[in-house]
PDB file of C-alpha atoms in Angstrom:
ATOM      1  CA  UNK Y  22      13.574 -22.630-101.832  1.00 74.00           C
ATOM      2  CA  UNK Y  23      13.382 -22.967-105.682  1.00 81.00           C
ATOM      3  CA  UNK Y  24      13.263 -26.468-107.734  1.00 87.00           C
ATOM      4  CA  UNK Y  25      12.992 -27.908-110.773  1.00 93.00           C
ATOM      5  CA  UNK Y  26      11.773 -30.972-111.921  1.00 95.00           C
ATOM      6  CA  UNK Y  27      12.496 -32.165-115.533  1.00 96.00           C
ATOM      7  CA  UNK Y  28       9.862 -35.141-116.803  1.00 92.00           C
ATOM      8  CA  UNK Y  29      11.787 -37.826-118.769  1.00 91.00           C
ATOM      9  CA  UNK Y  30      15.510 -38.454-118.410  1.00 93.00           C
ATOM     10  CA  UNK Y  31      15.750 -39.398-121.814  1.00 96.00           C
ATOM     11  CA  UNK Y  32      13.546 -38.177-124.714  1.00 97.00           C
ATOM     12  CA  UNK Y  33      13.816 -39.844-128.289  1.00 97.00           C
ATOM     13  CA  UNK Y  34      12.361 -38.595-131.190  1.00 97.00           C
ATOM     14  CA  UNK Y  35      12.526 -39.128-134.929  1.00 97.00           C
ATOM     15  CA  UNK Y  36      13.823 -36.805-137.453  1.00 97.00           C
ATOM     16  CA  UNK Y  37      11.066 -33.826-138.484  1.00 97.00           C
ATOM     17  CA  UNK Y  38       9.115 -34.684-135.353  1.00 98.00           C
ATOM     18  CA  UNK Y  39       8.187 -32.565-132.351  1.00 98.00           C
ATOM     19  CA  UNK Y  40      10.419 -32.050-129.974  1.00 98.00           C
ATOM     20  CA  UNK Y  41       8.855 -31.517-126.115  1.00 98.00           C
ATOM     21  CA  UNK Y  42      11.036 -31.357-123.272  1.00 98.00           C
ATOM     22  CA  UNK Y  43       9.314 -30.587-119.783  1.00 97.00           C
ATOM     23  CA  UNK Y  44      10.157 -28.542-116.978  1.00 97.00           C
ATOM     24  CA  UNK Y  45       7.976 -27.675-113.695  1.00 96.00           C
ATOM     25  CA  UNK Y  46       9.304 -25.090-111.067  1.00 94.00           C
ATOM     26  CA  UNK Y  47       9.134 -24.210-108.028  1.00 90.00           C
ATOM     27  CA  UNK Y  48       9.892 -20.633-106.743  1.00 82.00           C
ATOM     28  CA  UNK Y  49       8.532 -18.132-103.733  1.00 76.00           C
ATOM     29  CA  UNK Y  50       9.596 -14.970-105.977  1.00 76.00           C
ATOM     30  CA  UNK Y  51       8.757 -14.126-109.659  1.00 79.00           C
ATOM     31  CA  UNK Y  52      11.485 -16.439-111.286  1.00 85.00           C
ATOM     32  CA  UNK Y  53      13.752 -16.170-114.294  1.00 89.00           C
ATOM     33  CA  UNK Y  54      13.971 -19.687-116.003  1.00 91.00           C
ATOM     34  CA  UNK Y  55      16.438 -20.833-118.765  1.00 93.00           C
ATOM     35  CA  UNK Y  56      17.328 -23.597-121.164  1.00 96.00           C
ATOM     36  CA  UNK Y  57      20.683 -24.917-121.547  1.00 95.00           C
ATOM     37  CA  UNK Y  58      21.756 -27.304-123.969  1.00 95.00           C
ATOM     38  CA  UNK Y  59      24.927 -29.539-123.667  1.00 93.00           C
ATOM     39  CA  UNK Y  60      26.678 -31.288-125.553  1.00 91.00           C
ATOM     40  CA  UNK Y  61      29.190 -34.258-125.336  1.00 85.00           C
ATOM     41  CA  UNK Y  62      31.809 -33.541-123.076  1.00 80.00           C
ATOM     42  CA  UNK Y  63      31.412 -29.592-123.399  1.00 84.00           C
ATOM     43  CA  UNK Y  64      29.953 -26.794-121.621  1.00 86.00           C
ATOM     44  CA  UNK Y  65      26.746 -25.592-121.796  1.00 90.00           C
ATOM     45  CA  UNK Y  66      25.263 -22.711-123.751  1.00 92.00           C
ATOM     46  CA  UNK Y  67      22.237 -21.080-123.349  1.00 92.00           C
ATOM     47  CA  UNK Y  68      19.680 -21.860-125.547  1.00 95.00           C
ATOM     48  CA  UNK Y  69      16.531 -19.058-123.967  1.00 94.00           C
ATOM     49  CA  UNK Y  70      15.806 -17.767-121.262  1.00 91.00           C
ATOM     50  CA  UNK Y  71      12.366 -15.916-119.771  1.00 91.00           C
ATOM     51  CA  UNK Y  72      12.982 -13.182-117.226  1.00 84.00           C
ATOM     52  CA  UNK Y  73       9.049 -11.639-117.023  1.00 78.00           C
ATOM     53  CA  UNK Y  74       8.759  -9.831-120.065  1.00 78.00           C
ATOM     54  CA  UNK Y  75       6.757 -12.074-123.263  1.00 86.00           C
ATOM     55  CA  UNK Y  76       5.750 -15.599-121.650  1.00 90.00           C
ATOM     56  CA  UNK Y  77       6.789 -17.571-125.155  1.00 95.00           C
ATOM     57  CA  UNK Y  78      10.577 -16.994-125.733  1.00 95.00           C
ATOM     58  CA  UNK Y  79      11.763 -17.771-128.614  1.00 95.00           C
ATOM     59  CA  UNK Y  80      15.459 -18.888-128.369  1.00 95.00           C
ATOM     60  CA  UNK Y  81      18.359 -20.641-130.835  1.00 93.00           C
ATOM     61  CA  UNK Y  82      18.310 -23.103-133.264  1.00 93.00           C
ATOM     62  CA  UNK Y  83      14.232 -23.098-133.661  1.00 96.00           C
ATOM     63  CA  UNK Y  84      13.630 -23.828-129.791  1.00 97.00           C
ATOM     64  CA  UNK Y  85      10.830 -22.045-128.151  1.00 97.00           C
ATOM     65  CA  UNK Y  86       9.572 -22.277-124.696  1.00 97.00           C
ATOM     66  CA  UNK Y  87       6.084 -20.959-122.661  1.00 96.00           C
ATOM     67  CA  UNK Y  88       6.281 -19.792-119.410  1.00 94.00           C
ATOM     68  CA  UNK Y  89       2.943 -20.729-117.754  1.00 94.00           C
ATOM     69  CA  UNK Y  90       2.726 -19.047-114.525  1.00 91.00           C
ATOM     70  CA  UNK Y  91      -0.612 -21.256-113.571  1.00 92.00           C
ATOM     71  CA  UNK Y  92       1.099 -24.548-114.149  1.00 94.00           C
ATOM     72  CA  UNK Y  93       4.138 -23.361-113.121  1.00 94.00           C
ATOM     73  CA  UNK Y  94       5.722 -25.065-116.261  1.00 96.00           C
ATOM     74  CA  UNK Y  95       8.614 -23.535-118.814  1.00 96.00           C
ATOM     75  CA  UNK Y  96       8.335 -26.881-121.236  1.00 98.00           C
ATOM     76  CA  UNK Y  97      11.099 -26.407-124.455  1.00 98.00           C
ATOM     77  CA  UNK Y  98       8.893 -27.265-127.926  1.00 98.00           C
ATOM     78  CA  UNK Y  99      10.320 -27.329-131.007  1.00 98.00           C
ATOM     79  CA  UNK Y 100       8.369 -28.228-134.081  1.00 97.00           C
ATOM     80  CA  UNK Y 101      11.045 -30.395-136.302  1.00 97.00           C
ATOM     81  CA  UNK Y 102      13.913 -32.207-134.719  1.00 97.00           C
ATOM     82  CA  UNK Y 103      16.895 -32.206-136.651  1.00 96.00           C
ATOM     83  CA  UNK Y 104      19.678 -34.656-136.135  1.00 96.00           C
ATOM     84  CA  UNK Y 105      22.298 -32.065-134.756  1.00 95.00           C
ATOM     85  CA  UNK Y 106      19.534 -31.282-131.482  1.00 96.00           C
ATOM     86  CA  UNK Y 107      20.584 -34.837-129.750  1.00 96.00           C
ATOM     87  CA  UNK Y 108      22.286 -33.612-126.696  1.00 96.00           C
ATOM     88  CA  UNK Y 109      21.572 -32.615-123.534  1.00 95.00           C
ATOM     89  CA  UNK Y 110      19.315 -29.942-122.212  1.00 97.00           C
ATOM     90  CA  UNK Y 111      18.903 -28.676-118.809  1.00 95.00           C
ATOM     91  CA  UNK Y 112      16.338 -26.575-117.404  1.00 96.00           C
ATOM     92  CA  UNK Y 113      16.919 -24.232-114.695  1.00 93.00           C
ATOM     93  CA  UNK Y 114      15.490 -21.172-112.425  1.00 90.00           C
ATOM     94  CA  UNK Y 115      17.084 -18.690-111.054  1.00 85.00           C
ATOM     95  CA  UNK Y 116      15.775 -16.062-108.054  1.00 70.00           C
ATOM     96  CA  UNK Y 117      17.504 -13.311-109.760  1.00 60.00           C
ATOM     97  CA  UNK Y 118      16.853 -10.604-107.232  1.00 54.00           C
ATOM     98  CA  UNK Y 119      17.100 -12.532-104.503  1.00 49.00           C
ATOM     99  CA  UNK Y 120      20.635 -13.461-103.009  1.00 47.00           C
ATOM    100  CA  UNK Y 121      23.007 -13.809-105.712  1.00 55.00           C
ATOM    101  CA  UNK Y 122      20.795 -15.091-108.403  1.00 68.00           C
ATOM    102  CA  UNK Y 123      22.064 -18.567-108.316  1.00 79.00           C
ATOM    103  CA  UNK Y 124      20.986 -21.003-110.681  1.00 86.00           C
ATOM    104  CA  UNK Y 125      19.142 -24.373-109.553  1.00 88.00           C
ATOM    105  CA  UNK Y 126      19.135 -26.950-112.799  1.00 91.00           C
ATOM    106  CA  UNK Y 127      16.885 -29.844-113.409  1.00 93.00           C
ATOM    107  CA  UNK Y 128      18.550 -33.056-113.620  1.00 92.00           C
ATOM    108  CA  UNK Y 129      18.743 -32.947-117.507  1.00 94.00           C
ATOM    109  CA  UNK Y 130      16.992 -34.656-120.568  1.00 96.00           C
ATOM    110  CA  UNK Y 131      18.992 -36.233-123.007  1.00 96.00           C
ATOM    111  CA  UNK Y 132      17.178 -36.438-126.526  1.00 97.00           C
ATOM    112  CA  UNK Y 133      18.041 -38.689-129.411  1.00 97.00           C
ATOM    113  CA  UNK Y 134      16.866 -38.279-132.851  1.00 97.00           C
ATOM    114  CA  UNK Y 135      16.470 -41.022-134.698  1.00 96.00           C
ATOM    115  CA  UNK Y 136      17.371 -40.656-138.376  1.00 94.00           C
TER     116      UNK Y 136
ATOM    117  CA  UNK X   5      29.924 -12.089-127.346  1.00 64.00           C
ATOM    118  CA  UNK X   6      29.884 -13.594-124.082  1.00 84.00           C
ATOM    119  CA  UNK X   7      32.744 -16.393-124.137  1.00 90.00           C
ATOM    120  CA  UNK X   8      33.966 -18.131-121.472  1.00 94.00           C
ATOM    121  CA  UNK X   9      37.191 -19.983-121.425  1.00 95.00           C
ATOM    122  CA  UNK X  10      38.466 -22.720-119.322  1.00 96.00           C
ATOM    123  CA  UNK X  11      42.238 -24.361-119.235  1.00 96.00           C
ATOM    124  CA  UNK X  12      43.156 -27.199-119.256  1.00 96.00           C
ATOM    125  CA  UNK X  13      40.523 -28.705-121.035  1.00 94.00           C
ATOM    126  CA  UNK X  14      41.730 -31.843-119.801  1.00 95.00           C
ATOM    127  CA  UNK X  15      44.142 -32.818-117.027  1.00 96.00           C
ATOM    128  CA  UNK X  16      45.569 -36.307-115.586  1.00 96.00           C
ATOM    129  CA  UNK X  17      47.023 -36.091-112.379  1.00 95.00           C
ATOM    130  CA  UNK X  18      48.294 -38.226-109.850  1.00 96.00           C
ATOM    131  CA  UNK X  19      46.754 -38.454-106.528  1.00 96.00           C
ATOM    132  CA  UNK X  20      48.080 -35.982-103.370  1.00 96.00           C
ATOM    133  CA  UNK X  21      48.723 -33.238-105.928  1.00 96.00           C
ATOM    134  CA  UNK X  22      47.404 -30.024-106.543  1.00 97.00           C
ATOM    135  CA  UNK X  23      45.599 -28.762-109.998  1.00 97.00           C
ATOM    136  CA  UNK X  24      44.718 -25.434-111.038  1.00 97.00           C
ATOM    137  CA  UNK X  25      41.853 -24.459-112.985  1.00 97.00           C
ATOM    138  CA  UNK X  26      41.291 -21.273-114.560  1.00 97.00           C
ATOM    139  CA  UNK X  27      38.122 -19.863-116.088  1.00 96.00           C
ATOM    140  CA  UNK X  28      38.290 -16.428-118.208  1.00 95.00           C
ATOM    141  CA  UNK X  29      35.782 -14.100-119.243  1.00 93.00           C
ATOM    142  CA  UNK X  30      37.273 -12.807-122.412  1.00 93.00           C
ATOM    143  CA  UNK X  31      34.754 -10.437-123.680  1.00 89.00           C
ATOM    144  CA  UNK X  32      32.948  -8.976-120.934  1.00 89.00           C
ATOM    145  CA  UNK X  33      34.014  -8.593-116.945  1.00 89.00           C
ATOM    146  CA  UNK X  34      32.624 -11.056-115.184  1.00 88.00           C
ATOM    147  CA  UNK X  35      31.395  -9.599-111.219  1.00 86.00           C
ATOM    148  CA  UNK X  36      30.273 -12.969-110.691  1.00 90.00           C
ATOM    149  CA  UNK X  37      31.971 -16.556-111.157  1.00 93.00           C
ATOM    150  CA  UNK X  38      30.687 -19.892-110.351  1.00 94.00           C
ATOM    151  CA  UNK X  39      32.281 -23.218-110.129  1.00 96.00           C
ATOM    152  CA  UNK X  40      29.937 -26.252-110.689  1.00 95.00           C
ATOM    153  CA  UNK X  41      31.289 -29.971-110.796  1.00 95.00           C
ATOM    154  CA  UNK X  42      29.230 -32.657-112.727  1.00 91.00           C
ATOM    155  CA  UNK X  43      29.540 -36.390-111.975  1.00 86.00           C
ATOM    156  CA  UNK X  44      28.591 -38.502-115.338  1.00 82.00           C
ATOM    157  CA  UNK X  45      25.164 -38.643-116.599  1.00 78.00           C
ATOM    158  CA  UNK X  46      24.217 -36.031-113.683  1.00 83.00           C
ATOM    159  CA  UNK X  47      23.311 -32.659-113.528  1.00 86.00           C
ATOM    160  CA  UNK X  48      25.488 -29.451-112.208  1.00 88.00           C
ATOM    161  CA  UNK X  49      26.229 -29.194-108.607  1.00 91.00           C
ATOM    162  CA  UNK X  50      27.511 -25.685-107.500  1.00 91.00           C
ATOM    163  CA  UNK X  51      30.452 -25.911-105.478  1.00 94.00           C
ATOM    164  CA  UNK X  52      30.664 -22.257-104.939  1.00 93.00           C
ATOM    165  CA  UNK X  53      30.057 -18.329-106.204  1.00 91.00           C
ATOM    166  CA  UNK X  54      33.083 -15.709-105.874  1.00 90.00           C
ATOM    167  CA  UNK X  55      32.663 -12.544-106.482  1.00 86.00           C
ATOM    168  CA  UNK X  56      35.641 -10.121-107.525  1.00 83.00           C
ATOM    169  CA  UNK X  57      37.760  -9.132-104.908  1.00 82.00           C
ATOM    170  CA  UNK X  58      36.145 -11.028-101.663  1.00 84.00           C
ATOM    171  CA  UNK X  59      36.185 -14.273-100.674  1.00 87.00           C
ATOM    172  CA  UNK X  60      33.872 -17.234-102.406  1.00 91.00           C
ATOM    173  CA  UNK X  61      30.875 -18.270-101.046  1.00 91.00           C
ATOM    174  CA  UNK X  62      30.826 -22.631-100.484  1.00 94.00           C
ATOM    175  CA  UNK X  63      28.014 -24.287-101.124  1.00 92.00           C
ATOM    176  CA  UNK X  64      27.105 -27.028 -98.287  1.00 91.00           C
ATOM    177  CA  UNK X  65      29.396 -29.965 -98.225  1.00 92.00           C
ATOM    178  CA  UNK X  66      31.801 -28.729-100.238  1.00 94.00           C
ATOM    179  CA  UNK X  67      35.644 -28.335 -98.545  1.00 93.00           C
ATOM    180  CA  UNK X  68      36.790 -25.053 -98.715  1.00 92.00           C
ATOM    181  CA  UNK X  69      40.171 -25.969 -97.866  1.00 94.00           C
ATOM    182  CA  UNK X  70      40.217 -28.452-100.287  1.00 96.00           C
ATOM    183  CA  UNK X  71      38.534 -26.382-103.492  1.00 96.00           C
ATOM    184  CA  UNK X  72      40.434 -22.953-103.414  1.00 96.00           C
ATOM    185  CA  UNK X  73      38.982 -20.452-104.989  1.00 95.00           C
ATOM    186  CA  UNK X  74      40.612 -17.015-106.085  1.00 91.00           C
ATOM    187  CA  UNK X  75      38.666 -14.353-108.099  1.00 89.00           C
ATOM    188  CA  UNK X  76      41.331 -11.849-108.692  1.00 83.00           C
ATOM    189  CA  UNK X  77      39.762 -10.016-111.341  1.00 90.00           C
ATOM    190  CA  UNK X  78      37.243  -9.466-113.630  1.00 90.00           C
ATOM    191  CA  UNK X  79      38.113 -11.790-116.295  1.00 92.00           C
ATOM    192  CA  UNK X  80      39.687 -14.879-114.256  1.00 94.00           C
ATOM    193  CA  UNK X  81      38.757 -17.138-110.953  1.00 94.00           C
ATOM    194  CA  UNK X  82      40.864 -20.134-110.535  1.00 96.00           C
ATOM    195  CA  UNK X  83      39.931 -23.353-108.965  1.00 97.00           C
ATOM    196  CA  UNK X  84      42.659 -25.498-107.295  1.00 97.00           C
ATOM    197  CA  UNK X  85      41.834 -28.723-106.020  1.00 97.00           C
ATOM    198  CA  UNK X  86      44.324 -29.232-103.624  1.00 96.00           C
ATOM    199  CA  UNK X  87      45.818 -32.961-102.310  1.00 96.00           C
ATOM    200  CA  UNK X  88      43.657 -34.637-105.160  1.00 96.00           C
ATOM    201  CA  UNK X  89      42.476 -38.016-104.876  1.00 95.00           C
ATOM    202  CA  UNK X  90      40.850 -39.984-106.773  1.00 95.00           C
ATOM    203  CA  UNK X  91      36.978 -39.592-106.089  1.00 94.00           C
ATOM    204  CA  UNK X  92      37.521 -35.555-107.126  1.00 95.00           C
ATOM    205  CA  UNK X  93      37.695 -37.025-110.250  1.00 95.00           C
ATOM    206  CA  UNK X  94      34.705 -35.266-112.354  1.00 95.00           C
ATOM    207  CA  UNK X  95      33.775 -32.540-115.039  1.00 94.00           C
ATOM    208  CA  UNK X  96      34.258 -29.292-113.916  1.00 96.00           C
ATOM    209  CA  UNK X  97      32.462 -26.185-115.349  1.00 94.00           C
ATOM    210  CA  UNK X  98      33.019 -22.331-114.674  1.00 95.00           C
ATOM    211  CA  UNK X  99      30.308 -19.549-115.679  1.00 94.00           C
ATOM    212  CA  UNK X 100      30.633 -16.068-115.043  1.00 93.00           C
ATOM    213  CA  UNK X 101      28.166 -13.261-114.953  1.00 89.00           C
ATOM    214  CA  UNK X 102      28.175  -9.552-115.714  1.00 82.00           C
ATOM    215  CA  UNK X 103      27.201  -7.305-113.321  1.00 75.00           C
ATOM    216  CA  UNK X 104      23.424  -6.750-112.642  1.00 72.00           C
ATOM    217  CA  UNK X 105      23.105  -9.236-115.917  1.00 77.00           C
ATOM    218  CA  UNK X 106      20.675 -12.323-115.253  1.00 76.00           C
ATOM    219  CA  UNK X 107      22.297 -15.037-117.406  1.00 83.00           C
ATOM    220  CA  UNK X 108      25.309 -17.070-116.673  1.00 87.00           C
ATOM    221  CA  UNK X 109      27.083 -18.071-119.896  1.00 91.00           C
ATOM    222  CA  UNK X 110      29.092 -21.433-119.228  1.00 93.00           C
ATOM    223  CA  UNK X 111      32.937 -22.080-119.972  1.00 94.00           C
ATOM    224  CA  UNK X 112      33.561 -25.608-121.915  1.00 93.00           C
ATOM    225  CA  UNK X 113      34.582 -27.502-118.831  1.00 93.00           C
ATOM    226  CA  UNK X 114      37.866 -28.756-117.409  1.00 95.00           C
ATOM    227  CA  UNK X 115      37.938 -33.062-117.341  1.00 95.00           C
ATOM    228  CA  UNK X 116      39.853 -34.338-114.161  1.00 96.00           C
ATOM    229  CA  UNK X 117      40.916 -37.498-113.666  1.00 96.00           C
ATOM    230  CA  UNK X 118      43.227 -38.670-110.595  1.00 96.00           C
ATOM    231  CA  UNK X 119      45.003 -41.494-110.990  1.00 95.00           C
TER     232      UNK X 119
END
């Protein structure tokens, strides 16, 4: 059975600062892993994704994230928070390949930036 | 590219009646829809994967008599949430999936609220 375990329910950062978001898996088969952001009372889009090719993904709006296989990890980095990134983001794995490729998300982060 | 749709965006409705949900692919065909409900401040629960044509797989616990699900073609599944009552009140969120494609892109959501 897959997991995932997000760190921090709520992240808050100030403006121009670092933004690290953590997410831990847990999968039997090679997994695909993805980053969703969502905002207030919308959907959510896809912000990366990592499906075994390069480990570091780059994705939108400046967010990166490393897939690291020995600490089975997929933490979202990004190096300047801007004021527009306060939402919520989800991590989630999939076992594309498996039975349908369902996707299992995190319970969420929600970041603030402070101004 | 990749846009999911979802209508209503909103809907009020009072309790022991039915509401339909649809969710549209409108720029690729979508093989593969899912239906996720999200209670506040909580992450996405899937209620249930349909693929085109044949009948939707329910996740555990949810009613499939209550959550009907049709997937009649490639852009469109409908949810109707039949003899509403007030607990089904929640966020619901559609994604659909191209064939042998990893990534689910996510429509906007559809608010319900039984009165």
């Amino acid at each position: 059975a897959q997991s995932v375990t997000q760190l921090g329910s709520h992240v808050s950062v100030s403006e121009g600062a670092l933004v690290l978001l953590r997410c831990n898996y847990s999968s039997s088969v090679p997994p695909y892993l993805f980053w969703y952001v969502q905002y207030p009372n919308q959907g959510l889009q896809l912000l990366l994704k990592y499906t075994s090719a390069a480990t570091l993904v780059k994705g939108i709006n400046g967010f990166e994230a490393e897939f690291k296989k020995s600490e089975t990890s997929f933490h979202l980095t990004k190096p300047s928070a801007h004021m527009s990134d306060a939402a919520e983001y989800f991590c989630a794995v999939s076992d594309w390949g498996g039975s349908q490729g369902n996707l299992i998300f995190g319970k969420g982060t929600k970041l603030s930036v402070k101004p | 590219g990749a846009v999911v749709s979802q209508h209503p965006s909103r809907v009020i409705c009072k309790s022991g009646t039915s509401v339909k949900i649809e969710c549209r692919s409108l720029d690729f065909q979508a093989t593969t829809m899912f239906w996720y409900r999200q209670f506040p401040k909580q992450s996405l629960m899937l209620m249930a994967t349909s693929n085109e044509g044949s009948k939707a797989t329910y996740e555990q616990g949810v009613e499939k008599d209550k959550f009907l699900i049709n997937h009649a073609s490639l852009t469109l599944s409908t949810l109707t949430v039949t003899s509403a009552h007030p607990e089904d009140s929640s966020f619901y969120i559609c994604s659909a999936r191209e064939v042998l494609q990893e990534t689910q892109y996510f429509g906007p959501g559809t608010r319900l609220l039984v009165l």
